[in-house]
mmCIF file of C-alpha atoms and ligand atoms in Angstrom:
data_model
loop_
_atom_site.group_PDB
_atom_site.id
_atom_site.type_symbol
_atom_site.label_atom_id
_atom_site.label_comp_id
_atom_site.label_asym_id
_atom_site.label_seq_id
_atom_site.Cartn_x
_atom_site.Cartn_y
_atom_site.Cartn_z
ATOM 1 C CA MET N 12 0.024 -0.057 -0.034
ATOM 2 C CA THR N 13 1.265 3.465 -0.805
ATOM 3 C CA SER N 14 -0.161 6.647 0.576
ATOM 4 C CA THR N 15 0.556 10.307 -0.485
ATOM 5 C CA SER N 16 -0.628 13.053 1.606
ATOM 6 C CA LEU N 17 0.366 16.228 -0.114
ATOM 7 C CA PRO N 18 -1.966 19.092 0.332
ATOM 8 C CA THR N 19 -4.191 19.950 -2.867
ATOM 9 C CA PRO N 20 -2.595 22.924 -4.622
ATOM 10 C CA ALA N 21 -4.916 25.772 -5.482
ATOM 11 C CA LEU N 22 -5.674 24.807 -9.037
ATOM 12 C CA LEU N 23 -6.984 26.565 -12.008
ATOM 13 C CA PRO N 24 -10.231 25.099 -13.551
ATOM 14 C CA SER N 25 -9.586 21.933 -15.570
ATOM 15 C CA LEU N 26 -10.399 21.950 -19.316
ATOM 16 C CA ILE N 27 -10.855 18.240 -19.096
ATOM 17 C CA GLY N 28 -14.524 17.064 -19.577
ATOM 18 C CA MET N 29 -15.704 20.192 -21.422
ATOM 19 C CA PRO N 30 -17.641 19.287 -24.584
ATOM 20 C CA LYS N 31 -15.861 20.285 -27.791
ATOM 21 C CA ASP N 32 -18.527 22.760 -28.754
ATOM 22 C CA SER N 33 -18.219 24.412 -25.315
ATOM 23 C CA LEU N 34 -14.569 24.652 -26.017
ATOM 24 C CA GLU N 35 -15.216 26.346 -29.294
ATOM 25 C CA THR N 36 -17.615 28.933 -27.850
ATOM 26 C CA GLN N 37 -15.438 29.692 -25.061
ATOM 27 C CA PHE N 38 -12.241 30.143 -27.087
ATOM 28 C CA THR N 39 -13.186 31.441 -30.419
ATOM 29 C CA ASP N 40 -11.979 34.833 -29.431
ATOM 30 C CA ILE N 41 -8.414 33.784 -29.097
ATOM 31 C CA GLY N 42 -8.481 31.793 -32.392
ATOM 32 C CA LEU N 43 -8.921 28.440 -30.807
ATOM 33 C CA LYS N 44 -11.450 26.961 -33.218
ATOM 34 C CA GLY N 45 -11.512 24.684 -36.370
ATOM 35 C CA PHE N 46 -8.185 22.813 -36.727
ATOM 36 C CA ARG N 47 -6.656 24.740 -33.861
ATOM 37 C CA LEU N 48 -9.401 23.193 -31.644
ATOM 38 C CA ASN N 49 -8.731 19.695 -33.041
ATOM 39 C CA GLN N 50 -5.055 20.271 -32.252
ATOM 40 C CA LEU N 51 -5.717 21.047 -28.530
ATOM 41 C CA TRP N 52 -8.115 18.027 -28.415
ATOM 42 C CA HIS N 53 -5.566 15.793 -29.804
ATOM 43 C CA TRP N 54 -2.991 16.771 -27.189
ATOM 44 C CA MET N 55 -5.452 16.578 -24.277
ATOM 45 C CA TYR N 56 -7.232 13.224 -25.075
ATOM 46 C CA HIS N 57 -4.868 11.472 -27.639
ATOM 47 C CA ARG N 58 -1.471 12.265 -26.282
ATOM 48 C CA GLY N 59 -2.689 12.924 -22.720
ATOM 49 C CA VAL N 60 -0.240 15.765 -22.008
ATOM 50 C CA ARG N 61 -0.667 17.553 -18.711
ATOM 51 C CA GLU N 62 0.712 20.986 -19.516
ATOM 52 C CA PHE N 63 -0.281 23.344 -22.151
ATOM 53 C CA SER N 64 3.429 24.204 -22.791
ATOM 54 C CA GLU N 65 3.799 20.794 -24.356
ATOM 55 C CA MET N 66 1.275 21.602 -27.134
ATOM 56 C CA LYS N 67 4.171 22.384 -29.572
ATOM 57 C CA ASN N 68 2.073 23.107 -32.609
ATOM 58 C CA LEU N 69 -0.325 25.690 -30.879
ATOM 59 C CA PRO N 70 0.402 29.395 -31.291
ATOM 60 C CA LYS N 71 2.134 30.891 -28.283
ATOM 61 C CA ASN N 72 -0.613 33.307 -27.572
ATOM 62 C CA ILE N 73 -3.014 30.428 -27.312
ATOM 63 C CA VAL N 74 -0.691 28.416 -25.053
ATOM 64 C CA GLU N 75 -0.126 31.508 -22.688
ATOM 65 C CA HIS N 76 -3.838 32.158 -22.501
ATOM 66 C CA LEU N 77 -4.622 28.525 -21.695
ATOM 67 C CA SER N 78 -1.755 28.247 -19.112
ATOM 68 C CA GLN N 79 -2.610 31.360 -17.201
ATOM 69 C CA ASN N 80 -6.278 30.555 -16.967
ATOM 70 C CA TYR N 81 -6.834 26.810 -16.945
ATOM 71 C CA SER N 82 -5.303 23.373 -16.113
ATOM 72 C CA LEU N 83 -5.346 19.799 -17.225
ATOM 73 C CA HIS N 84 -5.245 18.421 -13.848
ATOM 74 C CA ARG N 85 -6.615 14.862 -12.902
ATOM 75 C CA PRO N 86 -8.007 13.794 -9.652
ATOM 76 C CA ASN N 87 -5.402 13.511 -6.664
ATOM 77 C CA ILE N 88 -4.478 10.077 -5.623
ATOM 78 C CA LYS N 89 -4.452 9.790 -1.924
ATOM 79 C CA LEU N 90 -4.194 6.135 -1.584
ATOM 80 C CA SER N 91 -3.223 3.351 -3.792
ATOM 81 C CA GLN N 92 -3.663 -0.296 -2.946
ATOM 82 C CA VAL N 93 -3.094 -3.567 -4.910
ATOM 83 C CA SER N 94 -4.946 -6.762 -4.333
ATOM 84 C CA LYS N 95 -3.326 -10.160 -4.224
ATOM 85 C CA ASP N 96 -5.166 -10.923 -7.613
ATOM 86 C CA GLY N 97 -3.782 -7.749 -9.176
ATOM 87 C CA THR N 98 -6.886 -5.526 -8.790
ATOM 88 C CA GLN N 99 -5.907 -2.039 -7.986
ATOM 89 C CA LYS N 100 -7.898 0.599 -6.060
ATOM 90 C CA TRP N 101 -7.286 4.177 -5.808
ATOM 91 C CA LEU N 102 -8.778 6.507 -3.290
ATOM 92 C CA ILE N 103 -8.894 9.794 -5.283
ATOM 93 C CA SER N 104 -9.982 13.355 -4.124
ATOM 94 C CA TYR N 105 -11.130 16.295 -5.932
ATOM 95 C CA ASP N 106 -10.580 19.926 -5.609
ATOM 96 C CA ASP N 107 -13.128 20.245 -2.684
ATOM 97 C CA ASN N 108 -11.305 17.436 -1.082
ATOM 98 C CA GLN N 109 -14.293 15.116 -1.659
ATOM 99 C CA GLU N 110 -13.262 11.573 -2.228
ATOM 100 C CA ALA N 111 -14.162 8.729 -4.559
ATOM 101 C CA GLU N 112 -12.724 5.505 -5.541
ATOM 102 C CA VAL N 113 -11.632 4.025 -8.822
ATOM 103 C CA VAL N 114 -10.890 0.242 -9.351
ATOM 104 C CA HIS N 115 -8.873 -1.434 -12.113
ATOM 105 C CA ILE N 116 -9.455 -5.159 -12.824
ATOM 106 C CA PRO N 117 -6.883 -6.664 -15.030
ATOM 107 C CA GLU N 118 -7.848 -9.666 -17.021
ATOM 108 C CA VAL N 119 -6.368 -11.701 -19.834
ATOM 109 C CA ASN N 120 -6.306 -9.478 -22.970
ATOM 110 C CA ARG N 121 -8.311 -6.602 -21.263
ATOM 111 C CA GLY N 122 -8.535 -4.410 -18.305
ATOM 112 C CA THR N 123 -11.719 -2.958 -16.897
ATOM 113 C CA LEU N 124 -11.853 0.356 -15.090
ATOM 114 C CA CYS N 125 -14.736 0.765 -12.644
ATOM 115 C CA ILE N 126 -15.553 4.345 -12.166
ATOM 116 C CA SER N 127 -17.749 6.547 -9.940
ATOM 117 C CA SER N 128 -20.436 8.862 -11.050
ATOM 118 C CA GLN N 129 -21.408 10.344 -7.703
ATOM 119 C CA ILE N 130 -19.879 10.782 -4.266
ATOM 120 C CA GLY N 131 -21.935 8.464 -2.176
ATOM 121 C CA CYS N 132 -25.619 7.491 -3.352
ATOM 122 C CA THR N 133 -29.010 8.719 -2.687
ATOM 123 C CA LEU N 134 -30.304 5.207 -3.026
ATOM 124 C CA THR N 135 -29.941 2.838 -0.096
ATOM 125 C CA CYS N 136 -29.779 -0.559 -1.479
ATOM 126 C CA LYS N 137 -29.389 -2.798 1.702
ATOM 127 C CA PHE N 138 -26.630 -4.990 0.442
ATOM 128 C CA CYS N 139 -24.364 -2.054 -0.798
ATOM 129 C CA HIS N 140 -21.661 -0.221 1.283
ATOM 130 C CA THR N 141 -21.924 2.952 -0.902
ATOM 131 C CA GLY N 142 -25.556 2.939 -0.063
ATOM 132 C CA THR N 143 -24.687 3.530 3.539
ATOM 133 C CA GLN N 144 -22.861 6.791 2.588
ATOM 134 C CA LYS N 145 -25.244 9.737 1.960
ATOM 135 C CA LEU N 146 -24.993 11.454 -1.360
ATOM 136 C CA VAL N 147 -22.493 14.130 -1.100
ATOM 137 C CA ARG N 148 -22.709 15.427 -4.670
ATOM 138 C CA ASN N 149 -22.816 14.417 -8.280
ATOM 139 C CA LEU N 150 -19.379 14.250 -10.133
ATOM 140 C CA THR N 151 -18.995 16.646 -12.943
ATOM 141 C CA SER N 152 -18.051 15.442 -16.512
ATOM 142 C CA SER N 153 -14.430 16.708 -15.936
ATOM 143 C CA GLU N 154 -14.199 14.682 -12.697
ATOM 144 C CA ILE N 155 -15.634 11.401 -14.480
ATOM 145 C CA VAL N 156 -13.211 11.739 -17.492
ATOM 146 C CA GLY N 157 -10.404 12.574 -15.051
ATOM 147 C CA GLN N 158 -10.693 9.125 -13.468
ATOM 148 C CA VAL N 159 -10.064 7.516 -16.946
ATOM 149 C CA MET N 160 -7.211 9.816 -17.663
ATOM 150 C CA MET N 161 -5.489 9.217 -14.269
ATOM 151 C CA ALA N 162 -5.580 5.422 -14.835
ATOM 152 C CA ARG N 163 -4.278 5.924 -18.337
ATOM 153 C CA ASP N 164 -1.544 7.963 -16.774
ATOM 154 C CA ILE N 165 -0.567 5.333 -14.279
ATOM 155 C CA PHE N 166 -0.375 2.649 -17.071
ATOM 156 C CA ASN N 167 1.400 5.100 -19.276
ATOM 157 C CA GLU N 168 -1.252 4.623 -22.013
ATOM 158 C CA TRP N 169 -0.554 7.686 -23.864
ATOM 159 C CA PRO N 170 -0.846 8.296 -26.804
ATOM 160 C CA THR N 171 -4.064 6.272 -27.219
ATOM 161 C CA PRO N 172 -2.908 2.753 -28.287
ATOM 162 C CA MET N 173 -4.180 1.152 -31.282
ATOM 163 C CA GLY N 174 -3.915 -2.365 -29.958
ATOM 164 C CA GLN N 175 -4.216 -3.929 -26.556
ATOM 165 C CA ARG N 176 -4.917 -1.555 -23.611
ATOM 166 C CA HIS N 177 -4.835 -1.768 -19.892
ATOM 167 C CA VAL N 178 -8.045 0.359 -19.812
ATOM 168 C CA SER N 179 -9.825 -1.398 -22.565
ATOM 169 C CA ASN N 180 -13.444 -1.319 -20.804
ATOM 170 C CA VAL N 181 -15.068 1.058 -18.526
ATOM 171 C CA VAL N 182 -17.870 0.267 -16.228
ATOM 172 C CA PHE N 183 -20.007 2.683 -14.296
ATOM 173 C CA MET N 184 -20.147 0.378 -11.262
ATOM 174 C CA GLY N 185 -18.353 2.328 -8.773
ATOM 175 C CA MET N 186 -20.090 4.835 -6.380
ATOM 176 C CA GLY N 187 -23.360 6.312 -7.234
ATOM 177 C CA GLU N 188 -26.305 5.922 -9.576
ATOM 178 C CA PRO N 189 -25.296 7.136 -13.028
ATOM 179 C CA LEU N 190 -28.746 7.939 -14.282
ATOM 180 C CA TYR N 191 -29.338 10.194 -11.340
ATOM 181 C CA ASN N 192 -26.355 12.306 -12.856
ATOM 182 C CA TYR N 193 -27.233 11.751 -16.414
ATOM 183 C CA ASP N 194 -26.108 15.130 -17.971
ATOM 184 C CA GLN N 195 -22.683 14.811 -16.635
ATOM 185 C CA VAL N 196 -22.367 11.013 -17.214
ATOM 186 C CA SER N 197 -23.536 11.722 -20.842
ATOM 187 C CA GLN N 198 -20.996 14.449 -21.437
ATOM 188 C CA ALA N 199 -18.318 12.180 -20.033
ATOM 189 C CA ILE N 200 -19.215 9.348 -22.340
ATOM 190 C CA GLN N 201 -19.221 11.461 -25.382
ATOM 191 C CA ILE N 202 -15.651 12.487 -24.520
ATOM 192 C CA LEU N 203 -14.449 8.920 -23.855
ATOM 193 C CA THR N 204 -15.799 7.739 -26.985
ATOM 194 C CA ASP N 205 -14.603 10.493 -29.199
ATOM 195 C CA GLN N 206 -12.612 8.912 -31.980
ATOM 196 C CA ASN N 207 -9.738 11.492 -31.939
ATOM 197 C CA GLY N 208 -9.091 11.196 -28.391
ATOM 198 C CA ILE N 209 -9.485 8.466 -25.747
ATOM 199 C CA CYS N 210 -11.360 6.464 -28.360
ATOM 200 C CA LEU N 211 -13.258 3.876 -26.265
ATOM 201 C CA SER N 212 -15.924 2.024 -28.125
ATOM 202 C CA LYS N 213 -19.536 2.353 -26.810
ATOM 203 C CA ARG N 214 -19.759 -1.372 -26.720
ATOM 204 C CA LYS N 215 -16.839 -1.205 -24.132
ATOM 205 C CA ILE N 216 -18.661 1.029 -21.822
ATOM 206 C CA THR N 217 -21.310 -0.235 -19.387
ATOM 207 C CA LEU N 218 -23.591 1.715 -17.494
ATOM 208 C CA SER N 219 -25.075 -0.102 -14.413
ATOM 209 C CA THR N 220 -28.438 1.098 -12.958
ATOM 210 C CA SER N 221 -30.474 0.147 -10.107
ATOM 211 C CA GLY N 222 -33.491 0.864 -12.422
ATOM 212 C CA VAL N 223 -34.270 4.655 -13.018
ATOM 213 C CA VAL N 224 -36.835 3.600 -15.456
ATOM 214 C CA PRO N 225 -37.690 7.034 -17.124
ATOM 215 C CA MET N 226 -34.036 7.568 -17.995
ATOM 216 C CA ILE N 227 -33.416 4.112 -19.483
ATOM 217 C CA GLU N 228 -34.844 4.742 -23.085
ATOM 218 C CA ARG N 229 -32.940 8.145 -23.194
ATOM 219 C CA CYS N 230 -29.710 6.300 -22.144
ATOM 220 C CA GLY N 231 -30.231 3.730 -25.186
ATOM 221 C CA LYS N 232 -31.154 6.362 -27.734
ATOM 222 C CA GLU N 233 -28.486 9.120 -26.795
ATOM 223 C CA LEU N 234 -25.732 7.175 -25.295
ATOM 224 C CA GLY N 235 -25.930 3.699 -26.941
ATOM 225 C CA VAL N 236 -23.804 2.130 -24.300
ATOM 226 C CA HIS N 237 -24.103 -1.251 -22.847
ATOM 227 C CA LEU N 238 -26.806 -1.411 -20.171
ATOM 228 C CA ALA N 239 -26.547 -3.463 -16.982
ATOM 229 C CA ILE N 240 -29.538 -3.580 -14.584
ATOM 230 C CA SER N 241 -29.240 -4.291 -10.925
ATOM 231 C CA LEU N 242 -32.115 -6.629 -10.573
ATOM 232 C CA HIS N 243 -31.177 -8.810 -7.553
ATOM 233 C CA ALA N 244 -34.774 -10.030 -6.777
ATOM 234 C CA VAL N 245 -37.655 -11.426 -8.844
ATOM 235 C CA ARG N 246 -40.552 -10.469 -6.540
ATOM 236 C CA ASP N 247 -41.447 -6.931 -5.726
ATOM 237 C CA ASN N 248 -41.882 -7.300 -1.963
ATOM 238 C CA LEU N 249 -38.148 -8.552 -1.805
ATOM 239 C CA ARG N 250 -36.748 -6.071 -4.359
ATOM 240 C CA ASP N 251 -38.532 -3.210 -2.395
ATOM 241 C CA GLU N 252 -36.472 -4.248 0.495
ATOM 242 C CA LEU N 253 -33.159 -4.821 -1.175
ATOM 243 C CA VAL N 254 -33.340 -2.017 -3.907
ATOM 244 C CA PRO N 255 -35.745 0.579 -2.306
ATOM 245 C CA LEU N 256 -36.024 2.357 -5.739
ATOM 246 C CA ASN N 257 -38.227 -0.612 -6.719
ATOM 247 C CA LYS N 258 -41.094 0.970 -4.830
ATOM 248 C CA LYS N 259 -41.103 3.836 -7.291
ATOM 249 C CA TYR N 260 -40.300 1.706 -10.359
ATOM 250 C CA PRO N 261 -41.353 -1.863 -9.802
ATOM 251 C CA ILE N 262 -40.090 -4.927 -11.670
ATOM 252 C CA ALA N 263 -42.754 -4.965 -14.305
ATOM 253 C CA GLU N 264 -42.128 -1.307 -15.333
ATOM 254 C CA LEU N 265 -38.306 -1.989 -15.199
ATOM 255 C CA LEU N 266 -38.417 -5.047 -17.562
ATOM 256 C CA ASN N 267 -40.727 -3.299 -19.856
ATOM 257 C CA ALA N 268 -38.271 -0.469 -20.201
ATOM 258 C CA CYS N 269 -35.535 -3.096 -20.797
ATOM 259 C CA ARG N 270 -37.702 -4.779 -23.591
ATOM 260 C CA ASN N 271 -37.849 -1.304 -25.270
ATOM 261 C CA TYR N 272 -34.189 -0.454 -24.811
ATOM 262 C CA PRO N 273 -33.261 0.992 -28.370
ATOM 263 C CA ILE N 274 -30.122 -0.839 -29.126
ATOM 264 C CA LEU N 275 -31.277 -4.265 -28.245
ATOM 265 C CA SER N 276 -30.743 -7.112 -30.472
ATOM 266 C CA ASN N 277 -29.102 -10.439 -30.106
ATOM 267 C CA SER N 278 -25.698 -9.018 -30.384
ATOM 268 C CA LYS N 279 -26.224 -6.294 -27.831
ATOM 269 C CA ARG N 280 -27.765 -7.857 -24.844
ATOM 270 C CA ILE N 281 -28.602 -6.355 -21.461
ATOM 271 C CA THR N 282 -26.798 -7.557 -18.554
ATOM 272 C CA PHE N 283 -28.963 -8.445 -15.428
ATOM 273 C CA GLU N 284 -26.961 -8.305 -12.291
ATOM 274 C CA TYR N 285 -27.977 -10.428 -9.569
ATOM 275 C CA VAL N 286 -26.176 -10.597 -6.121
ATOM 276 C CA MET N 287 -26.325 -13.936 -4.547
ATOM 277 C CA LEU N 288 -27.461 -13.543 -1.044
ATOM 278 C CA LYS N 289 -27.694 -16.686 1.122
ATOM 279 C CA GLY N 290 -31.196 -17.696 2.020
ATOM 280 C CA VAL N 291 -32.599 -14.466 0.680
ATOM 281 C CA ASN N 292 -32.848 -14.555 -3.254
ATOM 282 C CA ASP N 293 -30.952 -17.777 -4.130
ATOM 283 C CA SER N 294 -33.578 -20.527 -4.437
ATOM 284 C CA ASP N 295 -34.256 -22.723 -7.367
ATOM 285 C CA ALA N 296 -37.719 -20.955 -7.403
ATOM 286 C CA ASP N 297 -36.011 -17.550 -7.688
ATOM 287 C CA ALA N 298 -33.828 -18.799 -10.616
ATOM 288 C CA LYS N 299 -36.860 -20.183 -12.621
ATOM 289 C CA GLU N 300 -38.766 -16.979 -11.898
ATOM 290 C CA LEU N 301 -35.788 -14.941 -13.231
ATOM 291 C CA VAL N 302 -35.805 -16.998 -16.330
ATOM 292 C CA ARG N 303 -39.692 -16.487 -16.859
ATOM 293 C CA LEU N 304 -39.293 -12.737 -16.279
ATOM 294 C CA ILE N 305 -36.592 -11.877 -18.672
ATOM 295 C CA LYS N 306 -38.115 -14.033 -21.561
ATOM 296 C CA GLY N 307 -37.806 -12.237 -24.823
ATOM 297 C CA ILE N 308 -35.247 -9.903 -23.700
ATOM 298 C CA PRO N 309 -31.872 -10.631 -25.240
ATOM 299 C CA SER N 310 -29.874 -10.844 -22.024
ATOM 300 C CA LYS N 311 -27.187 -12.274 -19.982
ATOM 301 C CA ILE N 312 -27.215 -12.790 -16.311
ATOM 302 C CA ASN N 313 -24.329 -11.864 -14.210
ATOM 303 C CA LEU N 314 -24.289 -13.606 -10.895
ATOM 304 C CA ILE N 315 -22.446 -11.668 -8.255
ATOM 305 C CA PRO N 316 -21.320 -13.444 -5.117
ATOM 306 C CA PHE N 317 -22.155 -10.953 -2.389
ATOM 307 C CA ASN N 318 -19.153 -9.024 -1.199
ATOM 308 C CA PRO N 319 -19.383 -8.591 2.514
ATOM 309 C CA TRP N 320 -18.302 -5.293 4.140
ATOM 310 C CA PRO N 321 -18.069 -4.155 7.753
ATOM 311 C CA GLY N 322 -21.500 -4.148 9.222
ATOM 312 C CA SER N 323 -23.299 -5.943 6.449
ATOM 313 C CA ILE N 324 -26.178 -8.038 7.339
ATOM 314 C CA TYR N 325 -25.988 -10.623 4.450
ATOM 315 C CA GLU N 326 -23.975 -13.566 3.841
ATOM 316 C CA CYS N 327 -22.883 -14.816 0.406
ATOM 317 C CA SER N 328 -24.669 -17.919 -0.988
ATOM 318 C CA SER N 329 -22.575 -21.036 -0.977
ATOM 319 C CA PRO N 330 -20.586 -21.939 -4.256
ATOM 320 C CA GLU N 331 -22.740 -25.101 -4.664
ATOM 321 C CA ARG N 332 -25.925 -22.717 -4.391
ATOM 322 C CA ILE N 333 -24.582 -20.315 -6.944
ATOM 323 C CA HIS N 334 -23.549 -23.229 -9.251
ATOM 324 C CA GLN N 335 -27.015 -24.619 -9.054
ATOM 325 C CA PHE N 336 -28.772 -21.454 -9.552
ATOM 326 C CA ALA N 337 -26.503 -20.795 -12.648
ATOM 327 C CA GLU N 338 -27.217 -24.041 -13.980
ATOM 328 C CA ILE N 339 -31.020 -23.432 -14.101
ATOM 329 C CA ILE N 340 -30.368 -20.149 -15.950
ATOM 330 C CA TYR N 341 -27.948 -21.763 -18.381
ATOM 331 C CA LYS N 342 -30.405 -24.662 -19.083
ATOM 332 C CA ALA N 343 -32.932 -22.096 -20.033
ATOM 333 C CA GLY N 344 -30.501 -20.704 -22.754
ATOM 334 C CA TYR N 345 -28.844 -17.613 -21.068
ATOM 335 C CA VAL N 346 -25.227 -16.946 -20.456
ATOM 336 C CA SER N 347 -24.833 -16.826 -16.667
ATOM 337 C CA PRO N 348 -21.329 -16.151 -15.706
ATOM 338 C CA VAL N 349 -20.636 -15.974 -12.138
ATOM 339 C CA ARG N 350 -18.591 -12.654 -11.457
ATOM 340 C CA ALA N 351 -15.372 -13.795 -9.867
ATOM 341 C CA PRO N 352 -15.006 -11.586 -6.865
ATOM 342 C CA ARG N 353 -11.901 -9.445 -7.479
ATOM 343 C CA GLY N 354 -10.087 -7.303 -4.896
ATOM 344 C CA ARG N 355 -12.164 -8.237 -1.939
ATOM 345 C CA ASP N 356 -9.049 -8.061 0.294
ATOM 346 C CA ILE N 357 -8.768 -4.316 -0.449
ATOM 347 C CA LEU N 358 -12.729 -3.734 -0.327
ATOM 348 C CA ALA N 359 -12.381 -3.109 -3.939
ATOM 349 C CA ALA N 360 -15.039 -5.436 -5.199
ATOM 350 C CA CYS N 361 -18.558 -4.477 -6.274
ATOM 351 C CA GLY N 362 -20.518 -2.663 -3.575
ATOM 352 C CA GLN N 363 -17.625 -2.265 -1.200
ATOM 353 C CA LEU N 364 -16.617 1.120 -2.241
ATOM 354 C CA LYS N 365 -17.057 4.149 0.143
ATOM 355 C CA SER N 366 -15.053 7.220 0.556
ATOM 356 C CA GLU N 367 -12.424 6.589 3.084
ATOM 357 C CA SER N 368 -12.930 9.725 5.127
ATOM 358 C CA GLN N 369 -16.475 8.196 5.749
ATOM 359 C CA ARG N 370 -15.028 5.042 6.889
ATOM 360 C CA ILE N 371 -12.720 6.848 9.271
ATOM 361 C CA SER N 372 -15.315 9.112 10.626
ATOM 362 C CA LYS N 373 -17.665 6.071 11.142
ATOM 363 C CA LEU N 374 -14.739 4.548 13.079
ATOM 364 C CA LYS N 375 -14.304 7.686 15.097
ATOM 365 C CA GLN N 376 -17.954 7.806 15.930
ATOM 366 C CA LYS N 377 -17.864 4.138 16.867
ATOM 367 C CA THR N 378 -14.862 4.878 19.306
ATOM 368 C CA LEU N 379 -16.768 8.045 20.717
ATOM 369 C CA ASP N 380 -19.890 5.825 21.198
ATOM 370 C CA SER N 381 -17.916 3.200 23.074
ATOM 371 C CA GLN N 382 -16.249 5.905 25.213
ATOM 372 C CA GLY N 383 -19.506 7.710 25.887
HETATM 373 N N1 LIG C 408 -25.738 2.326 -8.827
HETATM 374 C C1 LIG C 408 -25.528 1.515 -9.763
HETATM 375 C C2 LIG C 408 -24.098 1.220 -10.156
HETATM 376 C C3 LIG C 408 -22.996 0.957 -9.061
HETATM 377 S S1 LIG C 408 -23.215 -0.469 -8.141
HETATM 378 C C4 LIG C 408 -26.175 0.211 -9.634
HETATM 379 O O1 LIG C 408 -26.651 -0.027 -8.575
HETATM 380 O O2 LIG C 408 -26.375 -0.616 -10.651
HETATM 381 C C5 LIG C 408 -22.584 -1.819 -9.143
HETATM 382 C C6 LIG C 408 -23.125 -3.129 -8.939
HETATM 383 O O3 LIG C 408 -22.597 -3.785 -7.686
HETATM 384 C C7 LIG C 408 -24.664 -3.256 -8.826
HETATM 385 O O4 LIG C 408 -25.168 -4.330 -9.548
HETATM 386 C C8 LIG C 408 -24.797 -3.375 -7.333
HETATM 387 O O5 LIG C 408 -26.062 -3.854 -7.139
HETATM 388 C C9 LIG C 408 -23.706 -4.257 -7.055
HETATM 389 N N2 LIG C 408 -23.536 -4.441 -5.509
HETATM 390 C C10 LIG C 408 -23.585 -3.579 -4.670
HETATM 391 N N3 LIG C 408 -23.276 -3.874 -3.449
HETATM 392 C C11 LIG C 408 -22.761 -5.268 -3.538
HETATM 393 C C12 LIG C 408 -22.093 -6.105 -2.773
HETATM 394 N N4 LIG C 408 -21.970 -5.887 -1.367
HETATM 395 N N5 LIG C 408 -21.754 -7.349 -3.269
HETATM 396 C C13 LIG C 408 -21.915 -7.603 -4.574
HETATM 397 N N6 LIG C 408 -22.489 -6.789 -5.370
HETATM 398 C C14 LIG C 408 -22.851 -5.596 -5.086
HETATM 399 FE FE1 LIG C 409 -26.447 3.110 -5.013
HETATM 400 FE FE2 LIG C 409 -25.925 1.182 -6.758
HETATM 401 FE FE3 LIG C 409 -25.234 0.927 -4.125
HETATM 402 FE FE4 LIG C 409 -27.764 0.929 -4.813
HETATM 403 S S1 LIG C 409 -26.161 -0.502 -5.444
HETATM 404 S S2 LIG C 409 -27.042 2.041 -3.051
HETATM 405 S S3 LIG C 409 -27.905 2.416 -6.342
HETATM 406 S S4 LIG C 409 -24.531 2.515 -5.682
#
């Protein structure tokens, strides 16, 4: 584990995350438009430079103006941890010292970066660590894109490689509900997928939602990314308890929105995430009902062994139970991979993320409680 505790310097606003048309509006006056703007974009997102002075083909007056008023800074890394299995987790902080977590999961031939869309979450899913942390605020597009750029800095992945990459896939499965921060997430996705920059394919970006039904259609039409739905239960009374948003958007409405998801075809399936909770949602009857519910939706089911966190009330289903559950789904014709828990030893697995300061303040509170 390595830790850096340098104070956050007073920083100029970052240009990262600003859409191209806003850049154009902002900088037309100084001649930064057309091919000049493309040059700036190329330096920022293809070459990943961190200083305007490195942008050798831009006129001096433009470089000076940008250097005096803006920056290209990424989030600060406050703590970096590496799991036994190679998963890495970074605790990052932003200019207001708010913290988020970013996780990198290396696999053969690819690497997935799990990024956050909010600090904390307004939803309070009962099995999720992030859900115990109140929403502090939404992240901006700059702060979301910054997470990816920071990872690319760490892996030395500039200029954008043509072939294999450490950061080949991005999943919005960190802290927060991305569809409750739609505008900033959408702006960030446009930048991440821009062909002349970071150049991630939409197919390699997965947005995971707990089921914000009214935003699902828009997400498909405008963003066209891969959709993952945190289903976790097949009956409304249980889902109301596990994913309280279900009281607002029950299972039938959610699945209806999935049926109508615009990019849906056999080649682009929806992933249903299903956390395996011992004795809660893991019976054969649950598996059969799951198969019945998703009938007609091109889908794949991702079984996630529950990842415990301090204070959680659930246990993970046994490997045999998970296997049996998966078997029923598989026999019904669906792909049902069991997600291998990664980075559990550093609390980097799904649903274990939480700002470190919150963990510490909880710990302090406990100490005070026990003293009082
Ligand atoms: N808010 C979004 C995305 C972040 S959560 C969502 O809920 O979809 C990413 C995934 O991790 C979700 O499927 C979530 O339900 C799952 N998850 C949360 N806590 C978990 C835990 N303790 N163990 C396993 N998976 C968990
Ligand atoms: Fe929020 Fe997702 Fe956790 Fe639910 S599972 S509390 S929506 S981050």
